[in-house]
XYZ file of C-alpha atoms in Angstrom:
324
model
C 15.168 -58.712 -176.830
C 16.187 -58.656 -173.132
C 16.470 -61.138 -170.328
C 15.767 -60.167 -166.729
C 15.945 -61.258 -163.298
C 13.225 -61.119 -160.652
C 11.867 -57.656 -160.147
C 8.757 -55.702 -159.640
C 8.922 -54.205 -163.032
C 11.022 -53.164 -166.300
C 11.748 -49.964 -167.350
C 13.461 -48.378 -170.411
C 16.882 -46.738 -170.266
C 17.561 -46.566 -173.791
C 15.570 -45.586 -177.070
C 14.256 -46.242 -180.251
C 14.452 -50.169 -181.310
C 17.360 -51.090 -179.184
C 16.258 -50.668 -175.537
C 18.057 -51.229 -172.622
C 15.936 -52.490 -169.492
C 16.589 -52.269 -165.692
C 14.501 -52.698 -162.564
C 11.922 -50.134 -161.692
C 9.607 -50.313 -158.283
C 7.020 -47.974 -159.744
C 4.704 -47.113 -162.566
C 7.641 -46.136 -164.912
C 8.143 -49.677 -165.372
C 7.664 -51.003 -169.191
C 5.668 -53.905 -167.712
C 4.718 -53.828 -164.078
C 2.736 -55.904 -161.331
C 0.415 -53.338 -159.502
C -0.763 -54.718 -156.085
C -4.512 -53.996 -155.280
C -3.812 -53.805 -151.560
C -6.749 -56.403 -150.872
C -6.687 -58.910 -148.368
C -7.940 -62.282 -149.596
C -10.581 -63.342 -147.206
C -12.817 -65.982 -148.702
C -12.964 -68.830 -151.226
C -14.189 -66.778 -154.274
C -11.860 -64.863 -156.729
C -10.350 -61.912 -155.252
C -8.066 -59.550 -157.593
C -4.847 -59.005 -155.934
C -2.812 -57.361 -158.570
C -2.767 -55.959 -162.074
C -0.227 -56.641 -164.737
C 0.297 -53.293 -166.569
C 1.700 -52.432 -169.927
C 3.406 -49.086 -169.566
C 5.578 -49.632 -172.826
C 3.927 -46.983 -175.013
C 2.883 -49.683 -177.537
C 0.782 -52.807 -177.585
C 2.508 -55.802 -176.065
C 1.647 -59.578 -176.820
C 1.889 -60.890 -173.340
C 2.460 -64.371 -172.281
C 2.398 -65.168 -168.590
C 1.875 -67.589 -165.503
C 1.042 -67.168 -162.089
C 2.071 -68.823 -158.959
C 1.947 -68.300 -155.230
C 4.777 -68.899 -152.542
C 4.771 -68.917 -148.929
C 1.089 -69.348 -148.517
C 1.285 -72.877 -146.821
C -1.699 -74.038 -149.129
C -4.081 -71.400 -148.135
C -4.234 -69.835 -151.518
C -5.382 -70.949 -154.997
C -4.474 -69.164 -158.055
C -7.658 -68.341 -160.110
C -5.784 -66.250 -162.846
C -3.542 -68.952 -163.737
C -1.927 -67.208 -166.910
C -2.554 -67.089 -170.547
C -1.461 -65.037 -173.649
C -3.347 -61.888 -174.101
C -2.829 -58.620 -176.143
C -2.288 -55.743 -173.684
C -2.787 -52.319 -175.424
C -0.633 -49.601 -174.265
C -1.548 -48.397 -170.475
C -3.991 -51.455 -170.008
C -3.667 -54.160 -167.528
C -5.164 -57.666 -166.879
C -6.167 -58.498 -163.353
C -4.707 -61.285 -161.195
C -6.753 -63.084 -158.883
C -6.527 -65.824 -156.101
C -9.003 -67.329 -153.660
C -8.903 -68.733 -150.172
C -9.091 -72.425 -149.143
C -11.081 -72.927 -146.256
C -8.377 -73.940 -143.825
C -8.288 -70.975 -141.287
C -4.987 -70.058 -142.137
C -3.497 -66.416 -142.225
C -0.411 -64.444 -143.110
C 1.349 -62.758 -146.240
C 2.393 -64.588 -149.331
C 4.209 -63.716 -152.423
C 2.397 -63.689 -155.783
C 4.806 -64.407 -158.517
C 4.015 -63.565 -162.248
C 6.349 -64.824 -164.747
C 6.287 -63.012 -168.076
C 7.560 -65.537 -170.550
C 7.453 -62.896 -173.532
C 5.853 -59.366 -173.672
C 6.514 -58.625 -177.508
C 5.916 -55.106 -179.274
C 7.276 -53.432 -182.471
C 9.858 -51.911 -180.439
C 10.591 -54.011 -177.489
C 10.682 -57.613 -176.405
C 10.657 -58.618 -172.991
C 11.754 -62.178 -171.825
C 11.881 -64.222 -168.782
C 10.661 -61.533 -166.423
C 9.557 -62.458 -162.931
C 7.348 -59.885 -161.122
C 6.258 -60.226 -157.508
C 4.163 -58.496 -154.826
C 3.029 -59.425 -151.416
C -0.494 -60.564 -150.889
C -2.131 -60.654 -147.415
C -4.648 -63.358 -146.620
C -7.078 -64.353 -143.819
C -8.841 -67.346 -144.852
C -11.984 -68.852 -143.139
C -12.082 -72.366 -141.580
C -14.176 -75.283 -143.191
C -17.813 -74.986 -143.911
C -20.291 -77.525 -143.190
C -21.727 -77.901 -146.874
C -22.169 -81.659 -147.756
C -19.209 -82.690 -150.347
C -21.888 -84.444 -152.567
C -24.407 -81.837 -152.762
C -22.366 -78.742 -154.106
C -25.176 -76.275 -154.873
C -27.265 -74.571 -152.398
C -30.127 -72.079 -152.203
C -28.541 -68.740 -150.871
C -31.432 -67.837 -149.012
C -29.741 -64.713 -147.522
C -28.095 -63.519 -150.917
C -24.218 -63.351 -149.167
C -23.010 -65.690 -151.755
C -21.864 -68.134 -149.011
C -23.336 -71.517 -147.649
C -25.057 -71.192 -144.213
C -26.148 -74.007 -142.213
C -29.746 -75.002 -142.915
C -29.735 -73.696 -146.356
C -31.211 -76.176 -148.733
C -28.475 -78.029 -150.757
C -28.668 -80.016 -154.138
C -26.642 -82.843 -155.768
C -25.549 -82.856 -159.344
C -28.224 -85.358 -160.107
C -30.921 -82.447 -158.813
C -29.525 -80.172 -161.591
C -30.438 -82.426 -164.631
C -33.878 -81.159 -164.477
C -33.778 -78.291 -161.774
C -37.030 -76.022 -161.792
C -37.663 -73.612 -158.959
C -38.172 -69.994 -159.442
C -37.717 -69.048 -156.005
C -34.432 -70.417 -155.619
C -31.037 -68.114 -155.565
C -28.973 -71.144 -156.814
C -25.350 -71.035 -155.869
C -22.362 -73.394 -157.088
C -18.983 -72.315 -155.945
C -15.513 -73.771 -155.619
C -16.918 -77.327 -156.503
C -14.165 -78.541 -158.849
C -15.638 -80.615 -161.885
C -19.461 -81.557 -161.881
C -19.696 -84.319 -164.440
C -23.271 -85.099 -165.574
C -22.017 -87.155 -168.776
C -25.025 -88.945 -170.261
C -27.541 -86.535 -168.860
C -28.574 -82.873 -170.008
C -28.594 -80.176 -167.582
C -31.349 -77.631 -167.483
C -31.515 -75.150 -164.316
C -34.440 -72.906 -163.895
C -34.135 -70.699 -160.802
C -34.578 -67.061 -159.728
C -30.829 -66.226 -159.940
C -27.806 -68.368 -160.849
C -24.196 -68.081 -159.674
C -21.747 -70.430 -160.598
C -17.973 -69.681 -159.941
C -14.727 -71.422 -159.858
C -16.574 -74.615 -160.987
C -16.553 -76.642 -164.180
C -20.119 -77.976 -165.349
C -19.956 -80.494 -167.974
C -22.001 -82.897 -169.828
C -22.026 -84.538 -173.333
C -25.670 -83.391 -173.656
C -27.316 -79.939 -173.752
C -26.748 -77.383 -170.933
C -29.317 -74.641 -170.374
C -29.242 -72.189 -167.599
C -32.210 -69.854 -167.163
C -32.588 -67.240 -164.533
C -35.522 -64.731 -163.932
C -32.771 -62.366 -162.445
C -29.063 -62.267 -162.837
C -26.552 -64.976 -163.878
C -22.996 -64.835 -162.718
C -20.494 -67.308 -164.295
C -17.368 -65.608 -163.478
C -14.341 -68.032 -163.561
C -16.764 -70.765 -164.395
C -16.326 -73.441 -167.304
C -19.389 -74.762 -169.093
C -18.465 -77.640 -171.200
C -20.696 -79.642 -173.414
C -20.787 -81.743 -176.713
C -24.186 -80.168 -177.537
C -25.755 -76.726 -177.462
C -25.082 -74.260 -174.351
C -27.737 -71.849 -173.574
C -27.711 -69.161 -170.944
C -30.726 -66.627 -170.315
C -30.514 -63.953 -167.792
C -33.535 -61.826 -166.700
C -31.095 -59.369 -165.552
C -27.506 -58.773 -166.100
C -25.253 -61.868 -167.513
C -21.677 -61.558 -165.859
C -19.225 -64.351 -167.227
C -15.959 -62.649 -166.982
C -13.090 -65.226 -167.231
C -15.483 -67.771 -167.878
C -15.007 -70.565 -170.665
C -17.813 -71.785 -172.767
C -16.904 -74.773 -174.732
C -19.236 -76.734 -177.125
C -17.719 -79.527 -178.988
C -20.338 -79.980 -181.819
C -22.790 -76.977 -181.559
C -23.036 -73.502 -180.491
C -23.138 -71.172 -177.678
C -26.195 -68.750 -177.219
C -26.153 -65.993 -174.424
C -28.976 -63.404 -173.614
C -29.769 -60.992 -171.058
C -32.170 -58.319 -170.281
C -29.371 -56.034 -169.336
C -25.596 -56.035 -169.904
C -23.556 -58.867 -170.738
C -19.785 -59.006 -169.514
C -17.488 -61.433 -171.227
C -14.198 -59.780 -170.316
C -11.193 -62.172 -170.623
C -13.682 -65.136 -171.320
C -13.360 -67.871 -173.884
C -15.977 -69.032 -176.354
C -14.850 -72.209 -178.094
C -17.544 -73.751 -180.285
C -18.226 -75.843 -183.381
C -21.255 -73.807 -184.199
C -22.243 -70.102 -183.991
C -21.657 -67.930 -181.093
C -24.432 -65.402 -180.147
C -25.156 -62.625 -177.786
C -28.811 -60.937 -177.314
C -29.334 -58.126 -175.365
C -32.928 -57.281 -174.742
C -32.430 -53.796 -174.316
C -30.716 -51.196 -176.638
C -29.297 -49.356 -173.527
C -27.312 -52.223 -172.412
C -23.331 -52.881 -173.076
C -21.493 -55.806 -174.179
C -18.319 -56.086 -172.533
C -15.903 -58.162 -174.575
C -12.309 -56.728 -173.610
C -9.785 -59.878 -173.887
C -12.515 -62.171 -174.973
C -11.434 -65.035 -177.161
C -13.964 -66.254 -179.795
C -13.105 -69.502 -181.826
C -16.352 -70.724 -183.376
C -17.601 -71.636 -186.866
C -16.520 -68.222 -188.116
C -14.604 -66.844 -185.117
C -17.092 -64.081 -184.561
C -19.473 -63.290 -181.793
C -22.665 -62.260 -183.379
C -24.840 -59.606 -181.092
C -28.147 -58.182 -181.327
C -29.647 -55.463 -181.243
C -27.080 -53.683 -183.532
C -27.363 -50.409 -181.319
C -25.985 -51.660 -178.264
C -22.748 -50.315 -176.899
C -19.776 -52.438 -177.420
C -16.761 -50.195 -176.283
C -13.908 -52.566 -176.452
C -12.614 -55.338 -178.899
C -11.816 -58.909 -178.205
C -8.415 -60.235 -178.082
C -9.089 -63.159 -180.451
C -11.892 -63.382 -182.992
C -14.425 -60.451 -183.553
C -17.821 -59.099 -182.930
C -20.360 -57.967 -185.167
C -24.038 -57.024 -185.400
C -26.540 -59.442 -186.668
């Protein structure tokens, strides 16, 4: 076990099971924070660094993330967790802009509480990289109408685009609408089911919750990256194209979670926490089910997928996946 001062990474100077650890500014570090070099410019999740395991063995890694020196311009999206990092693999760290018109350079700080393997345990490491940001000013979308029809497909609210309240989403059906809900905090529809049928659906950095069933149904793609979908009842998501739910959380207190797509389903570093069954249906054998970093906690801690011959190239970090 080793304790360490702030640095950009950790590197071994010893051997076998007793290792000594020092600082390293490059890829030779046992565990390193690699900057992406991307400038943060909008209020959606932007990957700014990758926490990389270079130890030569898997590390069960617990970490937290913060930003310093940004003047309130940035919000951490990847707040931290416990994850199993295979040798050579990494986990992305993302932040987003607040619409306050600020720009500058901030320091991203990743505190590794512990990274433990068979031959080395690293504790209390602070890794840092600089992050440039140039955040836009505030938009004109009404605060009580968090959803909008993204008519031009740019993912951002533009003046004149149709907006919708949380009440509108309780029984929403308009197959021409490209529905977007982003950076809206928690939208609470307690007492009412949520049923959304649209052309495409994009819910990001937002919590959608109800004690009744939640159904999201799109003719095209569904993007739930960094969203939380929480219900006491069944959660059903159907995409007529790809379904992307990386870093998303699905939580059903009393029933299950059912996901389907006519293309690939991405659940990387997502969480499925359900009382009932968790299922993923891909309506083409040529699609892929991506579950790297996924945590499954349901009635049998297993995500059941079909058809059985779809590609599942990685394993989840908690629970398992198996064919129906």
